[in-house]
Structures are given as structure tokens and as C-alpha cells.
Short mmCIF file of C-alpha atoms in Angstrom, two decimals:
data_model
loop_
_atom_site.label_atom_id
_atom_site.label_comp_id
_atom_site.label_asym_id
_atom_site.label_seq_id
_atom_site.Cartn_x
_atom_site.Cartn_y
_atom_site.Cartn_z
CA UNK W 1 0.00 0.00 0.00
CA UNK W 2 1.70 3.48 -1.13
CA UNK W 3 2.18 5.24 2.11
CA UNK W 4 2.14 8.83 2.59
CA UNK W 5 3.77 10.65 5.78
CA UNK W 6 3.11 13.95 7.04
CA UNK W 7 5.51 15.29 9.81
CA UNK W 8 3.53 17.94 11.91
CA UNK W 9 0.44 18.39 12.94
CA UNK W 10 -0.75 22.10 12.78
CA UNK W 11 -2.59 23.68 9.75
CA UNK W 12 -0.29 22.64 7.13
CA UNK W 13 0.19 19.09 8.00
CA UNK W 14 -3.06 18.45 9.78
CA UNK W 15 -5.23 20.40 6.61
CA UNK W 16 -2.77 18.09 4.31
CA UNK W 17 -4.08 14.64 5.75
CA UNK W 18 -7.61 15.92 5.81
CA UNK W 19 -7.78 16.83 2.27
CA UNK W 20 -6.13 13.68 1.48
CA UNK W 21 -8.65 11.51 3.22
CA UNK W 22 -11.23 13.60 1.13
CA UNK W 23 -9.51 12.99 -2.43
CA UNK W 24 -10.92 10.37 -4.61
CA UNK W 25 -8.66 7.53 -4.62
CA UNK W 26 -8.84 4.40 -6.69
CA UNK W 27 -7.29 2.82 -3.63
CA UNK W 28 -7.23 4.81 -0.65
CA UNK W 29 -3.32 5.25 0.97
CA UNK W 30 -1.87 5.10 3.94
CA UNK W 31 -1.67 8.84 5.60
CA UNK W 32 0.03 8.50 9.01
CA UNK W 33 -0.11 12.36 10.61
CA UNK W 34 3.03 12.36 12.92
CA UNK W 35 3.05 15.14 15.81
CA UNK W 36 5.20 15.33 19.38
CA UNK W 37 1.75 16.58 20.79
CA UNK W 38 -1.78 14.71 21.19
CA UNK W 39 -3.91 17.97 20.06
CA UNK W 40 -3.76 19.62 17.58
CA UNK W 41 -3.57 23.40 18.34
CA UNK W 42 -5.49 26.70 16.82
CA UNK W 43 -3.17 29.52 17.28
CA UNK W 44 -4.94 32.53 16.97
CA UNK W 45 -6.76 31.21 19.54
CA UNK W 46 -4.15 31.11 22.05
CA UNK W 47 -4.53 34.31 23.20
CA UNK W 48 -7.98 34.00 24.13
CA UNK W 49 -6.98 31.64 26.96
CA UNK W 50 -5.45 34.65 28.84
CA UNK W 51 -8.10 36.15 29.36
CA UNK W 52 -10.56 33.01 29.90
CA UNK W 53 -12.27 33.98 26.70
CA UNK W 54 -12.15 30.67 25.50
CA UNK W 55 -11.32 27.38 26.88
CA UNK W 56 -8.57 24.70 25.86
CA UNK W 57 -10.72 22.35 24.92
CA UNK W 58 -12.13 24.62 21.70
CA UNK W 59 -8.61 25.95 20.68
CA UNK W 60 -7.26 22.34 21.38
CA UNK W 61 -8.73 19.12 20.59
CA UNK W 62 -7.09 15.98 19.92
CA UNK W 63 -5.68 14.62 17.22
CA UNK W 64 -7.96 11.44 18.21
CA UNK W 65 -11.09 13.19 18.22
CA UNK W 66 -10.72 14.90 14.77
CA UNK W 67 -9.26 12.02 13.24
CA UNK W 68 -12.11 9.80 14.13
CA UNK W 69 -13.80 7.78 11.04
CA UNK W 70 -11.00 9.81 8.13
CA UNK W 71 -9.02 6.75 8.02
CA UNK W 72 -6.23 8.60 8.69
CA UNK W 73 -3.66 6.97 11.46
CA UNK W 74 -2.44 9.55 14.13
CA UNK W 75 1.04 8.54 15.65
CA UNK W 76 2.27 10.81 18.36
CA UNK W 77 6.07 10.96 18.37
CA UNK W 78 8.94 12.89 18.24
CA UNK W 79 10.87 13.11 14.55
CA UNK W 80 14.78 12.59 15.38
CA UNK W 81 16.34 11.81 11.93
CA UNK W 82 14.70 12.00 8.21
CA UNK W 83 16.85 9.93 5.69
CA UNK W 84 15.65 11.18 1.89
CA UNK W 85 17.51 8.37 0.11
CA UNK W 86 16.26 5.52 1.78
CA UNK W 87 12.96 6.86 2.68
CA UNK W 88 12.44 6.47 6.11
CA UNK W 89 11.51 8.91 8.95
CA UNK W 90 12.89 7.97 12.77
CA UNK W 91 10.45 8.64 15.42
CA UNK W 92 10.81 8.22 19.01
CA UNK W 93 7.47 7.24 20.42
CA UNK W 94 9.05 6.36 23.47
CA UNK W 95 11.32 3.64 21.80
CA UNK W 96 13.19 3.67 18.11
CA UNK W 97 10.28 3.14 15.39
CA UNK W 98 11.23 3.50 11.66
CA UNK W 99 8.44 4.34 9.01
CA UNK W 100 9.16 3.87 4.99
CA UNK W 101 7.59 6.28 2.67
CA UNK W 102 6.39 6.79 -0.42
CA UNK W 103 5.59 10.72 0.06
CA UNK W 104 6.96 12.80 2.46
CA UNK W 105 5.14 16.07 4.02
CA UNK W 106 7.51 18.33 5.84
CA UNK W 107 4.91 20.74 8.05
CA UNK W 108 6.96 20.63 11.61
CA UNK W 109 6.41 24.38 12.69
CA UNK W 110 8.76 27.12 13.71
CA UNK W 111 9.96 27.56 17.42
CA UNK W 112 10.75 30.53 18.91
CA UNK W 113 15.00 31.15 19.22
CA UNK W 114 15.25 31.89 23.10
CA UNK W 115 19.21 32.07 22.64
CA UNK W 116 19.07 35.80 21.16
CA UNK W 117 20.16 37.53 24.27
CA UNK W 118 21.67 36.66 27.49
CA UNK W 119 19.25 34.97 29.95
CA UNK W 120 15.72 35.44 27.37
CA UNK W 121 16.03 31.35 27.86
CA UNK W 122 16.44 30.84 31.34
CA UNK W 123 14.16 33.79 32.21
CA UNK W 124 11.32 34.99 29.42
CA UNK W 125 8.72 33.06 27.80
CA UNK W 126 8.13 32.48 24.03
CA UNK W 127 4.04 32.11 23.16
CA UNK W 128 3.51 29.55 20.69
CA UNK W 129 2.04 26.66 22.48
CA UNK W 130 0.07 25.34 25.07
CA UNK W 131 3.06 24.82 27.63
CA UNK W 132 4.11 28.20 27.25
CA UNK W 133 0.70 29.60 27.91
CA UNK W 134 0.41 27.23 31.23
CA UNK W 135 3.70 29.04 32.20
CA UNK W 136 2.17 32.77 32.02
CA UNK W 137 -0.56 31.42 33.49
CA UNK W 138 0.85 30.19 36.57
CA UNK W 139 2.93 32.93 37.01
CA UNK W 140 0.34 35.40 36.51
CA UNK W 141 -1.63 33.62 39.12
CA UNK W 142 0.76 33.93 41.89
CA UNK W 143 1.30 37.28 40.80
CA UNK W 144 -2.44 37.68 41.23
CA UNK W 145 -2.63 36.09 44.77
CA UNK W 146 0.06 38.59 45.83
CA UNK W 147 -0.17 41.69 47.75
CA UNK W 148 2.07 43.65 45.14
CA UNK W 149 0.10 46.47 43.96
CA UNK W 150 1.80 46.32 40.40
CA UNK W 151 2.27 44.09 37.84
CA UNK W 152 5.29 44.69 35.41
CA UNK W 153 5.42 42.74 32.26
CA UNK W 154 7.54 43.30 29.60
CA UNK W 155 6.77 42.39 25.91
CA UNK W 156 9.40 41.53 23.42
CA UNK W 157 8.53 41.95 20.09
CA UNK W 158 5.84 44.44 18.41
CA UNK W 159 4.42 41.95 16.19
CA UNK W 160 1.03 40.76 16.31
CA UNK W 161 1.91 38.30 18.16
CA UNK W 162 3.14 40.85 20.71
CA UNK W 163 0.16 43.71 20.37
CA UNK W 164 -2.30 40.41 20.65
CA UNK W 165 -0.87 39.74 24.16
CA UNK W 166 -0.07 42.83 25.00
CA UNK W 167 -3.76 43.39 24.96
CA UNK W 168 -4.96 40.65 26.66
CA UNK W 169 -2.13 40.94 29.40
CA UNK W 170 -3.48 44.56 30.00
CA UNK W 171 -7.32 43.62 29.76
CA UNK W 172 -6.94 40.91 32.44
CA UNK W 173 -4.76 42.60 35.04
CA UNK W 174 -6.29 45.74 34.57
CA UNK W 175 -5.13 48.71 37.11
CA UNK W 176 -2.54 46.40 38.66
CA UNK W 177 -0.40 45.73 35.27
CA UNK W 178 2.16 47.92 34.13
CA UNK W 179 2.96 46.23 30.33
CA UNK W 180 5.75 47.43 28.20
CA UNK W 181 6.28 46.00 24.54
CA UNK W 182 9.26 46.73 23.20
CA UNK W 183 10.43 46.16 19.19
CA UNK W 184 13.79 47.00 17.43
CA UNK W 185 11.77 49.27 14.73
CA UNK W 186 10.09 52.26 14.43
CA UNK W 187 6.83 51.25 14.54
CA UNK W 188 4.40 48.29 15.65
CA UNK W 189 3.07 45.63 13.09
CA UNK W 190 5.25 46.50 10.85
CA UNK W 191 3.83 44.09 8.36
CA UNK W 192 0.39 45.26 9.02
CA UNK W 193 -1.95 47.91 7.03
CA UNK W 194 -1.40 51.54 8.32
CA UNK W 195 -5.02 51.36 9.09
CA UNK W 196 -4.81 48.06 11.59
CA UNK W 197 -1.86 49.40 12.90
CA UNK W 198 -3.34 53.09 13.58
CA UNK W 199 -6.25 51.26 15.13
CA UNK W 200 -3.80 48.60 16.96
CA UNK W 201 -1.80 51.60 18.48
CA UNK W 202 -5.17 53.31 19.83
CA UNK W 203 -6.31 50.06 21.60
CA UNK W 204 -2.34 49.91 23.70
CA UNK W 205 -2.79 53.47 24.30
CA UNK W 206 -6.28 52.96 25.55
CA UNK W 207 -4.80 49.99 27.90
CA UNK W 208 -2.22 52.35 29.22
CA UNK W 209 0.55 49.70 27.24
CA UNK W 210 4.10 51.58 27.21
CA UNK W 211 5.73 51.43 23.73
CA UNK W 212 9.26 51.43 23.47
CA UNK W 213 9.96 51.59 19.49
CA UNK W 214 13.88 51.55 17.81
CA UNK W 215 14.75 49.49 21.17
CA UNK W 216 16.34 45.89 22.26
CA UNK W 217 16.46 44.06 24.75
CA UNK W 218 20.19 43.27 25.85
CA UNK W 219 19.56 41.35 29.05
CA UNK W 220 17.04 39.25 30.76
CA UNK W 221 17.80 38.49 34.42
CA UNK W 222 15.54 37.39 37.37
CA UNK W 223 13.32 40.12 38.07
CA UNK W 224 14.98 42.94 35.65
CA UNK W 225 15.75 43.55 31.77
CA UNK W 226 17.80 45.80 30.24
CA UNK W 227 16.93 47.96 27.35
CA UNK W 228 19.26 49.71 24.96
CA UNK W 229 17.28 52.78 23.76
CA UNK W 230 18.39 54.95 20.89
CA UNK W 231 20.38 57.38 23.34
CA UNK W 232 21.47 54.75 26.13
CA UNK W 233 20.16 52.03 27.96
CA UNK W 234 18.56 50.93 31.56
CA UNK W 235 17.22 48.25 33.62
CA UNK W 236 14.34 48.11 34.41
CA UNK W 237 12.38 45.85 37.76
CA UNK W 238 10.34 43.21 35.71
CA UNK W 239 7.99 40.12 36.86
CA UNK W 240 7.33 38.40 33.60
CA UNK W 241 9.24 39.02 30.43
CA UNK W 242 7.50 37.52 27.20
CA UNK W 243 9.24 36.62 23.98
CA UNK W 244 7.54 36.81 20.52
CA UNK W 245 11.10 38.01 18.06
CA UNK W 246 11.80 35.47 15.52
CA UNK W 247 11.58 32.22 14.38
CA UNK W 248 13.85 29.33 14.07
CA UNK W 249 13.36 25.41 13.17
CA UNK W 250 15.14 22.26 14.48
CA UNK W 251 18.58 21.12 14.38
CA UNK W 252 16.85 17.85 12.67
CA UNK W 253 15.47 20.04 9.88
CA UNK W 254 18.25 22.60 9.41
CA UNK W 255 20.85 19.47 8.40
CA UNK W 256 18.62 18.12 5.84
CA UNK W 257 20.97 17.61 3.01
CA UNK W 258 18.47 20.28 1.27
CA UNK W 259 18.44 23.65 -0.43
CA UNK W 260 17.50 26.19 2.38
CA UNK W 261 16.67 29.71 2.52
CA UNK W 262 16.68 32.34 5.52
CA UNK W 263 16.50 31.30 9.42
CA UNK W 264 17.12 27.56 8.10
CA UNK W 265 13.99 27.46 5.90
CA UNK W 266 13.07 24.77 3.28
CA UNK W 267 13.16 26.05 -0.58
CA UNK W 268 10.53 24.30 -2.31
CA UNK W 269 9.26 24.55 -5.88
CA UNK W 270 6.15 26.31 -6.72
CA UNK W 271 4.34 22.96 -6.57
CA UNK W 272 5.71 22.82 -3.07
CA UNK W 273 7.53 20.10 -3.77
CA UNK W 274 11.29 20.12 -1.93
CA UNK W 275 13.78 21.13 -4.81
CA UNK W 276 15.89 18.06 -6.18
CA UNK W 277 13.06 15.57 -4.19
CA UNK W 278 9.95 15.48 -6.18
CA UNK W 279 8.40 12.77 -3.52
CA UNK W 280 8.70 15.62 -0.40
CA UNK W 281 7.02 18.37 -0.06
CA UNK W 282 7.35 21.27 2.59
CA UNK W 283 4.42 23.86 3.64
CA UNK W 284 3.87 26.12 6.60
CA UNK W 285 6.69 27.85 8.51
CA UNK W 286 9.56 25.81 7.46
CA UNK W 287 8.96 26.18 3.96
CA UNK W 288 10.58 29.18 1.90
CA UNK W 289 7.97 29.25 -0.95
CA UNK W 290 7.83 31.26 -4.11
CA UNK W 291 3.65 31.25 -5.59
CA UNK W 292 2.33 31.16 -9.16
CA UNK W 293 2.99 34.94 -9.03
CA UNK W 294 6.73 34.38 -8.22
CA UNK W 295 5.99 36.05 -4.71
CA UNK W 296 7.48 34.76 -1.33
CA UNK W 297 4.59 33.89 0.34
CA UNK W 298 4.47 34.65 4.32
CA UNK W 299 4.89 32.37 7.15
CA UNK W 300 1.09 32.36 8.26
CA UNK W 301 -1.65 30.16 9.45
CA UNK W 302 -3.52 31.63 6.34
CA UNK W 303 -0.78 30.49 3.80
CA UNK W 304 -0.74 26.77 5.67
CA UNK W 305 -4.06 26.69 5.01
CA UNK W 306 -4.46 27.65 1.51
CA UNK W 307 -0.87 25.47 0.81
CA UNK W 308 -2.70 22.19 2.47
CA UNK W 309 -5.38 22.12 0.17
CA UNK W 310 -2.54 22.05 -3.18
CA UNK W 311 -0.05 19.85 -0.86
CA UNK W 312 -2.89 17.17 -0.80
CA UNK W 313 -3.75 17.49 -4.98
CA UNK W 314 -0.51 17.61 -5.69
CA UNK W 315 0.22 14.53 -3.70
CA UNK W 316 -2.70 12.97 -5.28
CA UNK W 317 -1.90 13.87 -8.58
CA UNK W 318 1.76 12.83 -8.40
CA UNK W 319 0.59 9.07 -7.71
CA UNK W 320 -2.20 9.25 -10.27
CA UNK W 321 -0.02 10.50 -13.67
CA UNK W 322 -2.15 13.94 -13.48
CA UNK W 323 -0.51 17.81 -13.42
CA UNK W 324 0.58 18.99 -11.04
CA UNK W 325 -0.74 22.78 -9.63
CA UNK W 326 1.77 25.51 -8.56
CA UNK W 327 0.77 27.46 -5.49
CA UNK W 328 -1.51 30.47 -6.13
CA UNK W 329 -1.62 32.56 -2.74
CA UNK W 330 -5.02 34.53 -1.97
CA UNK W 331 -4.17 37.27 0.99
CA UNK W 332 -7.46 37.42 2.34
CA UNK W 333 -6.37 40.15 4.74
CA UNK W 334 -5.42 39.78 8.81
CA UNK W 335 -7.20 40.10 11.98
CA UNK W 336 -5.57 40.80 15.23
CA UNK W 337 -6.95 40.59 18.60
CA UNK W 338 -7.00 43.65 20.52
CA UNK W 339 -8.03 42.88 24.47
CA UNK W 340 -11.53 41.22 25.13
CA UNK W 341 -14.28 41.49 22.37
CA UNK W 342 -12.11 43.61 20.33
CA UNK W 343 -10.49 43.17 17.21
CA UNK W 344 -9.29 44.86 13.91
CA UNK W 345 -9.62 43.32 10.72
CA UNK W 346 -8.34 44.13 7.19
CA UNK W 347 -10.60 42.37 4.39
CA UNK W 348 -8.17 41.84 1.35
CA UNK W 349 -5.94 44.64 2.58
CA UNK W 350 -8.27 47.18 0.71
CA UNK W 351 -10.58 48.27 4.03
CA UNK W 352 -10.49 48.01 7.56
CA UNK W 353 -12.84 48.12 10.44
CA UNK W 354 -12.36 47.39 14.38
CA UNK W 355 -14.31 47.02 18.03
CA UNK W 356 -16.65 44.41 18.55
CA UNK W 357 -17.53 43.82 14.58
CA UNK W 358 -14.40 42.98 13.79
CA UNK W 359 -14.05 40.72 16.84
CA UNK W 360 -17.37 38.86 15.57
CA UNK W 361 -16.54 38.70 12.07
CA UNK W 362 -12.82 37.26 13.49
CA UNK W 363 -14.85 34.50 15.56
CA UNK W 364 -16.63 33.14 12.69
CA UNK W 365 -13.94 33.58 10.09
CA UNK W 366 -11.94 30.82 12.55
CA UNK W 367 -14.57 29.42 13.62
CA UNK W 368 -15.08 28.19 9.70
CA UNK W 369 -11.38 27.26 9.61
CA UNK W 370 -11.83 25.20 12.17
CA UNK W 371 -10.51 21.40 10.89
CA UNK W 372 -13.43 20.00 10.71
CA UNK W 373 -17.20 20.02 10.98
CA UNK W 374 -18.02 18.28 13.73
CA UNK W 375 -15.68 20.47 15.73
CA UNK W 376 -17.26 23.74 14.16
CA UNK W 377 -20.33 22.49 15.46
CA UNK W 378 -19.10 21.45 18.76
CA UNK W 379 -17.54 25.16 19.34
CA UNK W 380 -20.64 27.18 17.41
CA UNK W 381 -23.16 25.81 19.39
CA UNK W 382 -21.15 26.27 22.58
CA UNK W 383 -20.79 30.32 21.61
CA UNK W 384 -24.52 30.33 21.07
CA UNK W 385 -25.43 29.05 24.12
CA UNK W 386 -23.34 30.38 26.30
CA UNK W 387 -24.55 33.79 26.81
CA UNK W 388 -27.88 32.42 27.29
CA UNK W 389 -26.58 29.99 30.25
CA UNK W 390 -24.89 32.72 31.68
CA UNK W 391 -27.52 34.87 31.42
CA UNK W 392 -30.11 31.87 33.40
CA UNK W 393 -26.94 32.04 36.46
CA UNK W 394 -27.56 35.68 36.67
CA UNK W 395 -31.08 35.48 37.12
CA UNK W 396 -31.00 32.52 39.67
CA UNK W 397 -28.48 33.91 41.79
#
């Protein structure tokens, strides 16, 4: 039986095996998803459990759960060694287990390179994950519980990964926090519309979030950081320090014996097939893709989504003796969370609106990129009725 492997399980590599299972096959293949976590996780969701907005269970289920009745086998495992001649992947899933393949999906997402500046790894915290949120959590917790009248967090990086927690940081500790986001240039989002970044710098100001623009951070110790400002530098007392700058991959994946772009990336063809290895393709963060249009396509959840449903025809169509279809990005524009039951959103980067519309139309844009339709309706029906139950506790009490 031809057997197809896809390493990773977010929207690239999770989207990939769906649209697989969906494809119609003379003979339906093997597709064995293969992630170092049992759920799979929807990231611009993840900042919606700092403020209790949500709840893991919608951002997070299982692999098991949406895998249920596709056919599709689910191995949870760590990837230590790929070997492209031979065809085999090495996974540790608690002991040495080899799998053979016949294609090879490359979707194992970025991490976040804590080894920037002395101490960011022994003392701040990188936001891409579940793990990393339970760490903010607790700390904010005990931070919470304490008699300390402020709350000092600092925020590196002005991205929207940064502005999205900066927000929610602010929202939940209200009065008591004291956030600071910092970024190296001279302005916030700086791959953003003028018009969600005019609206984005409104909403910090509104949350009383200090923005230090054209600064670094040189230092993270326990309890301080230092800064280095255009005209000097200081340090500065500190109880959390976050870190959203960059993006890195794997020691695994950087010494592939393959052609790779910037910050280790993958260089694929406009099929997204690996160059010089028709039989593997890469999508998502790792892979340094060039579209129809001959544009680099950015590292987004919107691009893993739109590359999973070509990764899978492609696939298909490579085993089948059909064409394949070269990669034809559609920006459909960007939302960014700004604090609780706000939002801004730019629709195809031509207009722009914000406040609680925006957060709406943001919920049910995700909610219909959710992976798949028993989960929509799991989560849609939750949001409808949970005003209503909350509203029946108000009245009782």
C-alpha cells in the first residue's frame, strides 16, 4: 500500500491529511499524521486563553477526536532523523520506530529562538504553544494572589503576536499591570496595514501599554531587563518578560541535506515540492515558498491553510499520472486581537474596520477554519449558548 507521511500536525500538515482523506482515490493510501503533541492546536486562539475567553478544549482538541472515522492513522512521536535516500523517517514514540515512505510532508512548525540575548532562555517566555501559555498562566496567578500592587510585564517583540498579548495581558490585570512591549523598529506591526496598525496603536494606548519603538532588549535576568534605547540604555524591575522576536526550526530540519533559505527554511518549488526531491514536499513555517505569481509567500496560518489544500492534490496527482498545480496565494487580509471582544480586521488589505464587529466577524472567520465540521459544530453551538446559560446564572443567583 503506497504510504504517505506527514511530519507535523498544525494547519499545514493536519489540513494536508484531511484533504487527502477527502480525495478520490482508486485505492485509498496510507496517511500516518506524525506530531510530538496529542492535540492539535489553533493559534490565533491562544490568546484567548489569557483572558478566559475561551477554553482549551475549543482551541485544542485531539488529534484522536478529529481524526475519528478519516481513516487517517495519528502517531504521536517525536521526529529525530529523516533519511531522503532511503525513505524512512525515525520517530521516538518512546522507543526507536522507523516508518518507509512513499511521500513525504515536511509541516513541523517554527519555534521561537530563546538564545538571542543573554538569559531570554532561562528567564522569558516564548508564546507559541500550550506549555508556554500554562507558564504565564501560573505565574500570573501567583502574581495575582500577591499583595504587590503592580504588575510589570515586559513584551518583546511588536508583532502581532506581541500587540495580541499585550492586549490581553493589559485587559486581564487591569489597574494592577504595568505592560511594556518593546520592538527593534520604528513602529508596531510593521507588516500590518497603516489602518490596523493606527487602530492597533489606539487600543495599547487605551490599555495604558508603554511602547518602546527603535529598542532591544540586551539582558534578561531574574526580576529585571535591560533595554538599549536609541540614546542609552537601563534596567528596568520586571515580573514576567514575554518573547515573541523570531523564528527558528530544528537542528533535525536545518541538516537536511536540502536547499534552504533564511533562518534555516526549506526552498521548495512552486508545486511545493522540496527542490531536487519530487516525492517531499514542505508547507507552513519551514517552507521558503515562491507562488504562481513568483511572490514569497508569508509564514502564516492563512498560507498553511491555503498550501494544504494544493499539498494534498498535488500529492494525489503525483501518484495518479495527473498535473501537477503551482501554489496560487489569496491574501485574504489579517485580523488581530486587541483585548476582550475587540479586534481589527483588514478584508483583502483594501478596508479596515475594528471594536466588537471585527471581533465577531474574526470568531466566525476561525470558527469556519476550524478542521473539521463536527468540531465547528461542537464550538458554534457552545458560543450560542453560552450567553444564554450565563444569562439563566444571573437570574437565579
Amino acid at each position: 500500500m503506497t504510504r504517505i507521511c506527514i511530519l507535523g500536525g498544525g494547519f499545514g500538515g493536519l489540513y494536508t491529511a484531511l484533504n487527502l482523506s477527502r480525495l478520490p482515490w482508486a485505492v485509498m493510501p496510507e496517511i500516518i499524521l506524525i506530531d510530538k503533541s496529542d492535540r492539535f492546536l489553533f493559534t490565533p486562539f491562544l490568546y484567548e486563553l489569557v483572558t478566559g475567553e475561551m477554553q482549551e478544549w475549543e482551541i485544542a482538541p485531539t488529534f484522536a477526536e478529529l481524526l475519528a472515522d478519516t481513516g487517517i492513522q495519528f502517531v504521536q512521536g517525536l521526529v529525530t532523523n529523516i533519511d531522503l535516500v532511503t525513505k524512512q523517517v525515525e520517530i521516538n514514540i518512546g522507543q526507536r520506530s522507523i516508518l518507509t515512505y512513499d511521500r513525504l510532508v515536511l509541516a513541523i512548525g517554527g519555534e521561537t529562538p530563546m538564545n538571542l540575548v543573554a538569559g531570554a532562555e532561562e528567564y522569558a517566555i516564548p508564546f507559541r504553544n500550550l506549555n508556554d501559555f500554562y507558564r504565564l498562566n501560573s505565574k500570573l496567578e501567583l502574581l495575582e494572589a500577591s499583595n504587590r500592587d503592580k504588575i510589570r510585564v515586559c513584551i518583546a517583540g511588536g508583532g502581532s503576536s506581541g500587540v495580541e498579548l499585550a492586549c490581553k495581558i493589559a485587559d486581564r490585570l487591569k489597574d494592577r499591570g504595568r505592560v511594556r512591549l518593546v520592538d527593534r523598529n520604528n513602529k508596531i506591526l510593521s507588516n500590518s496595514t497603516d489602518a490596523n496598525r493606527k487602530i492597533a496603536e489606539l487600543a495599547l494606548s487605551q490599555r495604558g501599554v508603554w511602547t518602546d519603538l527603535n529598542t532591544r532588549v540586551l539582558q534578561v535576568n531574574d526580576g529585571e531587563v535591560t533595554l538599549d534605547y536609541s540614546d542609552g540604555s537601563d534596567t528596568l524591575p520586571v515580573d514576567i518578560v514575554m518573547w515573541t522576536v523570531g523564528s527558528t526550526f530544528s537542528k533535525m530540519l536545518q541538516n537536511l541535506p536540502l536547499e534552504h533559505g533564511r533562518q534555516g527554511t526549506i526552498t521548495t518549488e512552486t508545486t511545493l515540492q522540496v527542490k531536487d526531491y519530487p516525492d517531499v514536499f514542505a508547507i507552513g513555517d519551514l517552507a521558503s515558498c515562491f507562488d504562481s505569481n513568483s511572490s514569497l509567500v508569508p509564514a502564516t496560518a492563512q498560507v498553511a491553510f491555503q498550501q494544504s489544500q494544493y499539498c494534498a492534490w498535488n500529492i494525489w496527482a503525483s501518484l495518479n499520472q495527473k498535473a501537477l498545480v503551482p501554489f496560487s496565494y489569496i491574501p485574504l487580509g489579517e485580523f488581530i486581537s486587541l483585548g476582550i471582544d475587540g479586534a481589527t480586521a483588514s478584508i483583502f488589505g483594501k478596508f479596515s474596520i475594528d471594536g466588537l464587529p471585527a471581533h465577531v466577524m474574526r470568531r466566525l472567520a476561525y470558527l469556519l477554519r476550524m478542521p473539521t465540521l463536527q468540531h465547528q459544530w461542537k464550538i458554534g453551538s457552545h458560543w450560542l449558548t453560552k450567553p444564554l446559560i450565563e444569562m439563566f446564572r444571573k437570574s437565579v443567583n
